[in-house]
Coordinates of C-alpha atoms and ligand atoms in Angstrom, one line a residue:
A1 CA 56.5 115.3 85.6
S2 CA 56.6 117.8 88.0
S3 CA 55.5 121.1 86.5
L4 CA 52.8 119.4 85.1
L5 CA 51.5 118.3 88.9
K6 CA 52.1 121.8 89.4
M7 CA 49.6 122.8 87.5
S8 CA 47.4 120.0 88.5
Q9 CA 47.3 121.6 92.0
V10 CA 46.2 124.8 90.5
V11 CA 43.5 123.7 87.9
R12 CA 43.0 121.7 91.1
S13 CA 42.0 124.3 93.5
A14 CA 41.1 127.0 91.2
T15 CA 38.5 125.2 89.7
L16 CA 37.6 121.9 91.4
G17 CA 35.1 121.0 94.4
K18 CA 37.1 119.4 98.0
R19 CA 35.5 115.0 95.7
S20 CA 37.2 116.3 93.7
Q21 CA 40.6 117.4 94.6
Q22 CA 40.6 114.4 96.8
W23 CA 40.7 111.9 94.2
L24 CA 43.4 114.2 92.6
G25 CA 45.6 113.9 95.4
S26 CA 45.3 110.5 95.6
L27 CA 46.5 110.4 92.1
R28 CA 49.6 112.4 93.0
T29 CA 50.3 109.2 95.1
T30 CA 50.4 107.3 93.0
L31 CA 52.3 109.2 90.8
A32 CA 54.9 109.8 93.5
M33 CA 55.2 106.1 93.5
G34 CA 56.1 106.1 90.2
C35 CA 54.3 104.4 88.4
G36 CA 52.1 107.7 87.1
P37 CA 50.5 108.1 83.9
W38 CA 53.0 110.9 82.5
A39 CA 55.3 109.7 80.4
W40 CA 56.7 112.2 77.7
S41 CA 60.5 112.6 78.9
S42 CA 61.3 108.7 78.4
R43 CA 59.3 108.7 74.6
Q44 CA 60.3 112.1 73.2
E45 CA 64.1 110.3 73.9
S46 CA 63.1 107.2 72.7
G47 CA 62.4 109.1 69.1
L48 CA 58.9 108.8 68.7
S49 CA 57.3 111.7 66.4
R50 CA 55.8 114.9 67.7
E51 CA 52.2 114.1 67.8
S52 CA 52.3 110.2 69.7
R53 CA 54.2 112.3 72.3
R54 CA 51.5 114.1 73.4
W55 CA 49.9 111.0 74.4
P56 CA 50.4 110.5 78.7
R57 CA 51.1 106.2 78.5
V58 CA 48.1 104.9 80.8
P59 CA 49.8 102.6 83.0
Q60 CA 48.0 98.6 82.9
P61 CA 46.6 97.8 86.8
S62 CA 48.7 94.7 88.5
G63 CA 45.8 93.8 90.3
G64 CA 43.3 93.7 87.9
A65 CA 40.2 95.5 87.0
E66 CA 38.0 95.0 90.3
T67 CA 40.8 97.5 91.7
G68 CA 38.7 100.0 90.8
V69 CA 42.5 101.3 89.2
R70 CA 41.1 101.9 85.8
G71 CA 38.4 104.7 86.5
A72 CA 40.7 107.4 87.6
L73 CA 43.4 105.9 84.9
A74 CA 41.1 106.1 82.4
V75 CA 40.6 110.2 82.5
T76 CA 44.5 110.7 82.6
L77 CA 43.8 110.0 79.1
N78 CA 42.2 113.6 79.1
V79 CA 44.9 115.4 80.0
N80 CA 45.2 117.5 76.2
A81 CA 41.2 118.1 76.5
K82 CA 40.6 121.6 74.2
D83 CA 37.8 122.4 76.9
E84 CA 39.0 122.1 80.9
R85 CA 35.0 121.8 81.4
L86 CA 34.4 118.9 79.0
R87 CA 37.7 116.4 80.8
Q88 CA 36.2 118.3 84.9
V89 CA 32.6 117.1 83.6
M90 CA 33.8 113.9 81.9
D91 CA 36.8 112.6 84.5
V92 CA 33.8 112.7 86.8
I93 CA 31.8 110.5 84.8
T94 CA 34.1 108.0 83.8
R95 CA 35.0 108.0 87.8
H96 CA 31.1 108.2 88.8
L97 CA 30.7 105.4 86.6
H98 CA 33.2 103.2 87.1
A99 CA 32.2 103.2 90.6
A100 CA 29.0 102.3 89.8
V101 CA 29.8 99.0 87.5
K102 CA 32.4 97.5 90.0
E103 CA 29.5 98.1 93.0
I104 CA 27.0 96.0 90.4
E105 CA 29.1 93.8 89.4
P106 CA 27.1 93.7 85.9
T107 CA 26.8 90.2 84.1
Q108 CA 27.7 90.9 80.3
E109 CA 23.6 90.6 79.5
E110 CA 22.7 92.5 81.8
W111 CA 25.3 95.6 80.6
M112 CA 23.8 95.2 76.6
Q113 CA 20.4 95.9 78.1
A114 CA 21.7 98.5 79.5
I115 CA 23.6 100.0 76.0
Q116 CA 19.9 98.9 74.2
F117 CA 18.1 101.0 76.9
L118 CA 19.8 103.9 76.0
T119 CA 19.4 102.9 72.4
A120 CA 16.8 102.7 72.2
T121 CA 15.3 105.3 74.3
G122 CA 17.4 106.4 71.3
H123 CA 15.2 105.6 68.7
K124 CA 12.2 107.0 70.2
C125 CA 13.4 111.5 69.2
D126 CA 12.1 113.3 67.0
D127 CA 11.3 116.9 66.4
W128 CA 8.2 116.0 69.5
R129 CA 9.7 113.5 71.7
Q130 CA 13.2 113.8 73.4
E131 CA 12.8 110.0 75.5
Y132 CA 16.2 111.1 77.1
I133 CA 14.6 114.6 78.5
L134 CA 12.0 112.4 80.3
L135 CA 14.5 109.8 82.4
S136 CA 16.1 113.1 83.6
D137 CA 12.6 114.1 85.2
V138 CA 11.6 110.3 86.6
L139 CA 15.3 109.9 87.7
G140 CA 14.9 113.2 89.3
V141 CA 17.7 115.0 87.6
S142 CA 15.7 117.7 85.5
M143 CA 15.0 118.8 89.6
L144 CA 18.4 118.6 90.5
V145 CA 19.7 120.9 88.3
D146 CA 17.3 123.3 88.0
A147 CA 17.5 123.5 91.7
I148 CA 21.4 124.3 91.2
N149 CA 20.3 127.0 88.8
S150 CA 18.0 129.1 90.4
R151 CA 19.0 129.7 93.7
R152 CA 16.8 132.0 95.2
P153 CA 17.3 133.9 98.5
A154 CA 14.2 133.3 101.1
G155 CA 10.8 134.0 99.9
A156 CA 11.7 134.0 96.3
S157 CA 9.0 131.9 94.2
E158 CA 10.5 128.5 93.6
N159 CA 11.2 126.6 90.6
T160 CA 10.2 123.8 89.0
V161 CA 10.2 121.6 85.4
L162 CA 9.1 123.2 82.6
G163 CA 7.7 119.6 80.9
P164 CA 7.3 119.7 77.4
F165 CA 4.0 121.4 76.8
H166 CA 4.4 125.0 77.3
I167 CA 3.9 126.7 73.6
G168 CA 5.2 129.8 71.7
G169 CA 2.1 132.4 70.4
T170 CA 0.3 132.0 73.9
P171 CA -2.9 134.7 73.1
E172 CA -2.4 137.9 75.6
Y173 CA -6.2 138.4 77.0
E174 CA -7.5 141.0 79.4
M175 CA -7.8 140.2 83.4
G176 CA -10.9 138.1 83.9
T177 CA -9.9 134.9 80.6
N178 CA -11.9 131.9 80.6
I179 CA -9.0 130.0 78.8
C180 CA -11.5 127.6 79.0
L181 CA -12.2 127.7 75.2
D182 CA -14.8 124.5 75.4
G183 CA -16.3 124.2 78.5
K184 CA -15.4 121.6 79.8
G185 CA -15.0 120.9 83.7
E186 CA -14.8 122.1 85.7
D187 CA -15.0 126.1 86.8
M188 CA -12.4 126.7 88.3
V189 CA -10.5 130.9 89.3
V190 CA -7.7 132.0 90.1
R191 CA -6.0 135.1 91.2
G192 CA -3.5 136.9 93.8
R193 CA -0.2 139.3 93.2
V194 CA 2.9 139.5 91.6
L195 CA 5.0 141.2 94.5
D196 CA 9.1 141.9 94.9
I197 CA 11.4 140.3 98.0
D198 CA 10.6 143.5 100.0
G199 CA 6.5 142.4 99.6
N200 CA 6.2 145.8 96.8
P201 CA 3.3 145.3 94.1
L202 CA 5.0 144.6 90.3
E203 CA 3.2 146.2 87.1
G204 CA 3.4 144.8 83.6
V205 CA 4.3 141.6 84.5
K206 CA 3.6 139.1 82.0
I207 CA 1.9 135.7 83.4
D208 CA 2.2 132.4 80.7
V209 CA 0.1 129.9 82.0
W210 CA -1.2 126.3 81.1
Q211 CA -2.6 123.4 82.3
A212 CA -3.8 120.7 80.8
N213 CA -7.4 119.0 80.7
D214 CA -10.5 118.0 83.8
E215 CA -9.2 114.6 81.3
G216 CA -5.7 114.9 82.2
F217 CA -5.0 115.4 78.1
Y218 CA -2.6 119.5 76.8
D219 CA -4.4 120.2 73.6
V220 CA -1.4 119.8 72.5
Q221 CA -1.6 115.9 72.8
Q222 CA -5.7 116.4 71.4
K223 CA -5.4 118.6 68.2
G224 CA -9.4 118.6 66.7
I225 CA -10.5 117.6 69.9
Q226 CA -9.4 120.4 71.9
P227 CA -9.7 123.5 70.4
D228 CA -5.9 124.7 70.0
F229 CA -4.6 127.0 72.5
N230 CA -7.5 125.6 74.9
L231 CA -6.4 127.0 78.1
R232 CA -3.6 128.9 77.8
G233 CA -3.0 132.1 78.2
V234 CA -0.8 135.6 79.0
F235 CA -1.4 137.8 81.1
R236 CA 0.4 141.1 82.7
T237 CA 0.3 142.2 86.1
G238 CA -1.9 146.2 86.8
A239 CA -0.4 148.3 88.8
D240 CA -1.4 146.6 92.2
G241 CA 0.7 143.6 90.7
S242 CA -2.3 141.8 90.5
Y243 CA -4.1 138.6 88.6
W244 CA -6.9 137.0 87.5
F245 CA -8.1 134.4 84.9
R246 CA -10.7 131.7 85.0
A247 CA -10.2 127.9 83.7
V248 CA -11.1 124.8 84.7
R249 CA -9.9 122.5 87.5
P250 CA -6.9 121.0 86.3
K251 CA -7.0 117.2 86.6
F252 CA -3.6 115.0 87.4
Y253 CA -2.2 112.5 83.9
S254 CA 0.3 110.4 83.2
V255 CA 3.9 111.4 81.1
P256 CA 4.6 109.5 78.5
T257 CA 4.8 105.4 79.3
D258 CA 4.8 103.7 75.5
G259 CA 8.8 103.5 75.1
P260 CA 11.4 102.3 76.9
V261 CA 11.1 105.2 80.4
G262 CA 7.4 104.0 80.7
K263 CA 9.0 100.4 80.3
L264 CA 11.5 101.2 82.6
L265 CA 9.2 102.9 85.4
D266 CA 6.7 100.0 84.7
D267 CA 9.4 97.3 85.9
L268 CA 10.5 99.3 88.6
G269 CA 6.5 99.1 89.8
R270 CA 6.0 103.1 89.7
H271 CA 2.8 104.5 88.3
G272 CA 4.4 107.2 85.4
N273 CA 1.4 109.9 87.4
R274 CA 2.2 113.9 88.0
P275 CA -0.5 115.2 90.1
A276 CA -2.7 118.2 89.0
H277 CA -1.3 121.1 88.2
L278 CA -1.0 124.8 86.7
H279 CA 1.8 125.5 84.7
Y280 CA 3.4 129.4 85.3
I281 CA 6.0 131.2 83.7
V282 CA 6.2 134.8 85.4
S283 CA 9.2 137.2 84.0
K284 CA 9.6 140.9 84.2
D285 CA 12.3 142.3 83.2
G286 CA 15.4 143.2 85.9
F287 CA 14.0 139.4 88.5
D288 CA 14.8 135.7 88.1
E289 CA 11.8 134.4 85.6
V290 CA 10.1 131.4 87.3
T291 CA 9.4 128.5 85.5
T292 CA 6.9 126.4 88.0
H293 CA 3.2 125.0 88.8
L294 CA 1.2 125.0 90.8
F295 CA -0.1 122.3 92.7
D296 CA -3.7 120.8 94.0
P297 CA -3.5 118.9 97.4
D298 CA -5.9 116.5 97.1
D299 CA -4.6 115.2 94.6
P300 CA -3.8 111.7 94.5
Y301 CA -0.3 111.3 93.5
I302 CA 0.5 114.6 95.5
D303 CA 2.7 112.8 97.0
S304 CA 4.8 110.3 93.8
D305 CA 4.9 113.0 91.6
A306 CA 7.0 111.1 89.3
V307 CA 9.4 113.7 87.2
F308 CA 9.5 114.7 91.0
G309 CA 8.5 118.6 91.2
V310 CA 6.2 119.1 93.7
K311 CA 8.1 122.0 96.2
K312 CA 5.0 122.9 99.4
S313 CA 5.5 126.4 99.0
L314 CA 4.3 125.3 95.0
I315 CA 1.0 123.5 97.1
A316 CA -2.2 126.5 96.5
D317 CA -5.2 125.7 98.0
F318 CA -8.5 125.3 96.3
N319 CA -11.9 126.1 97.7
R320 CA -15.3 125.0 97.0
V321 CA -17.6 128.6 96.1
D322 CA -20.6 127.5 96.4
D323 CA -23.0 131.5 97.1
P324 CA -24.7 131.7 94.1
A325 CA -24.1 135.2 94.3
R326 CA -20.2 134.5 94.3
I327 CA -20.5 132.8 91.1
A328 CA -22.2 134.7 89.3
E329 CA -19.4 138.0 90.7
V330 CA -16.7 136.3 88.8
G331 CA -19.4 135.7 85.1
F332 CA -19.5 131.8 85.7
E333 CA -23.6 130.1 85.7
G334 CA -22.8 126.4 87.5
D335 CA -24.0 125.7 91.2
H336 CA -20.2 125.7 91.9
Y337 CA -16.7 126.4 91.8
W338 CA -13.1 126.0 92.3
D339 CA -11.5 129.1 93.8
V340 CA -7.7 129.1 93.9
E341 CA -5.5 132.3 95.4
F342 CA -1.8 132.1 94.5
D343 CA 0.8 134.9 95.4
F344 CA 4.2 135.1 93.0
V345 CA 7.0 137.0 94.3
L346 CA 10.2 137.5 92.4
A347 CA 14.1 138.0 93.3
P348 CA 15.7 140.7 92.3
K349 CA 18.8 139.4 88.6
G350 CA 21.2 138.2 89.9
Ligands
BEZ401 C1 4.8 118.1 82.8 O1 4.0 118.8 83.9 O2 3.7 118.5 81.8 C2 5.8 117.0 81.8 C3 6.7 117.3 83.5 C4 8.1 116.7 82.7 C5 7.6 115.4 82.1 C6 7.2 115.8 81.6 C7 5.1 115.8 81.1
FE402 FE1 2.2 119.5 83.4

């Protein structure tokens, strides 16, 4: 057991965070007190088969389940995990799950309700619907995972959720093209530049954009009502790093609420709305790809996005233009349009 202890110290300092280190420290104390989970030698002596010798023995807690000891001990069965990262992940999840159950003290009925919720969430998933991603979105976990994986230098454009409505095969257009294919909604011009972190314009940047229409629906949600690829387009910046295209002002919409996640939101007294936004994927070789949105600051849900996707730096200005000369200049025929200017800054791949 002592060489195993040494080994666990090496693994601990090499790969685990401070909190995990504290936890392993307390496990070490437990072992030192003589109730450790590793019992190879006594099993070897008792002549058990090689296979059974490989399993650590989990001591029984003396003070009942409430002592919380089981949470720490359950993970000791994972010492033979084939993958160290898997072991780490399951150790953390097991400990936190035990802590949550200890704090909540669910009844058997409540625990069954939780299991039924997860079962229903799985049943709602198919090739077109991923209810678990939606669950992760409305719990703010998708944004957290993204934040962990997209740390960028100050000044670089920030990411937000991808969402389920991005599709491949979107046509590439000339700059200035109107991506609204059915003429419905209030006209809008979106324009700006793509720059590197030092402020230099970036040429040939791919800008993949998609948005909901003026009623809050994506084309893929209204097959046969909206034309295919409505309000989607791919553009490439010119030598001065600039881009512009025409579209219509998007409207807020609800995430799908006809499944268990929608019921959960309802039971929690939460709405499922996302403030009006345009989606962007901005990419160029050698630079960190940016998957993000532009948000409309005047949207009623700008401060309560159901999936926590709003970031201050992604809120654009939507300026109303009524000047007939400017309306004619951008090729619209109505009595006004919305002008949105937004620059992107790409960080070098790191
Ligand atoms: C979206 O913006 O398209 C979206 C994001 C998360 C969940 C549902 C929709
Ligand atoms: Fe969206």
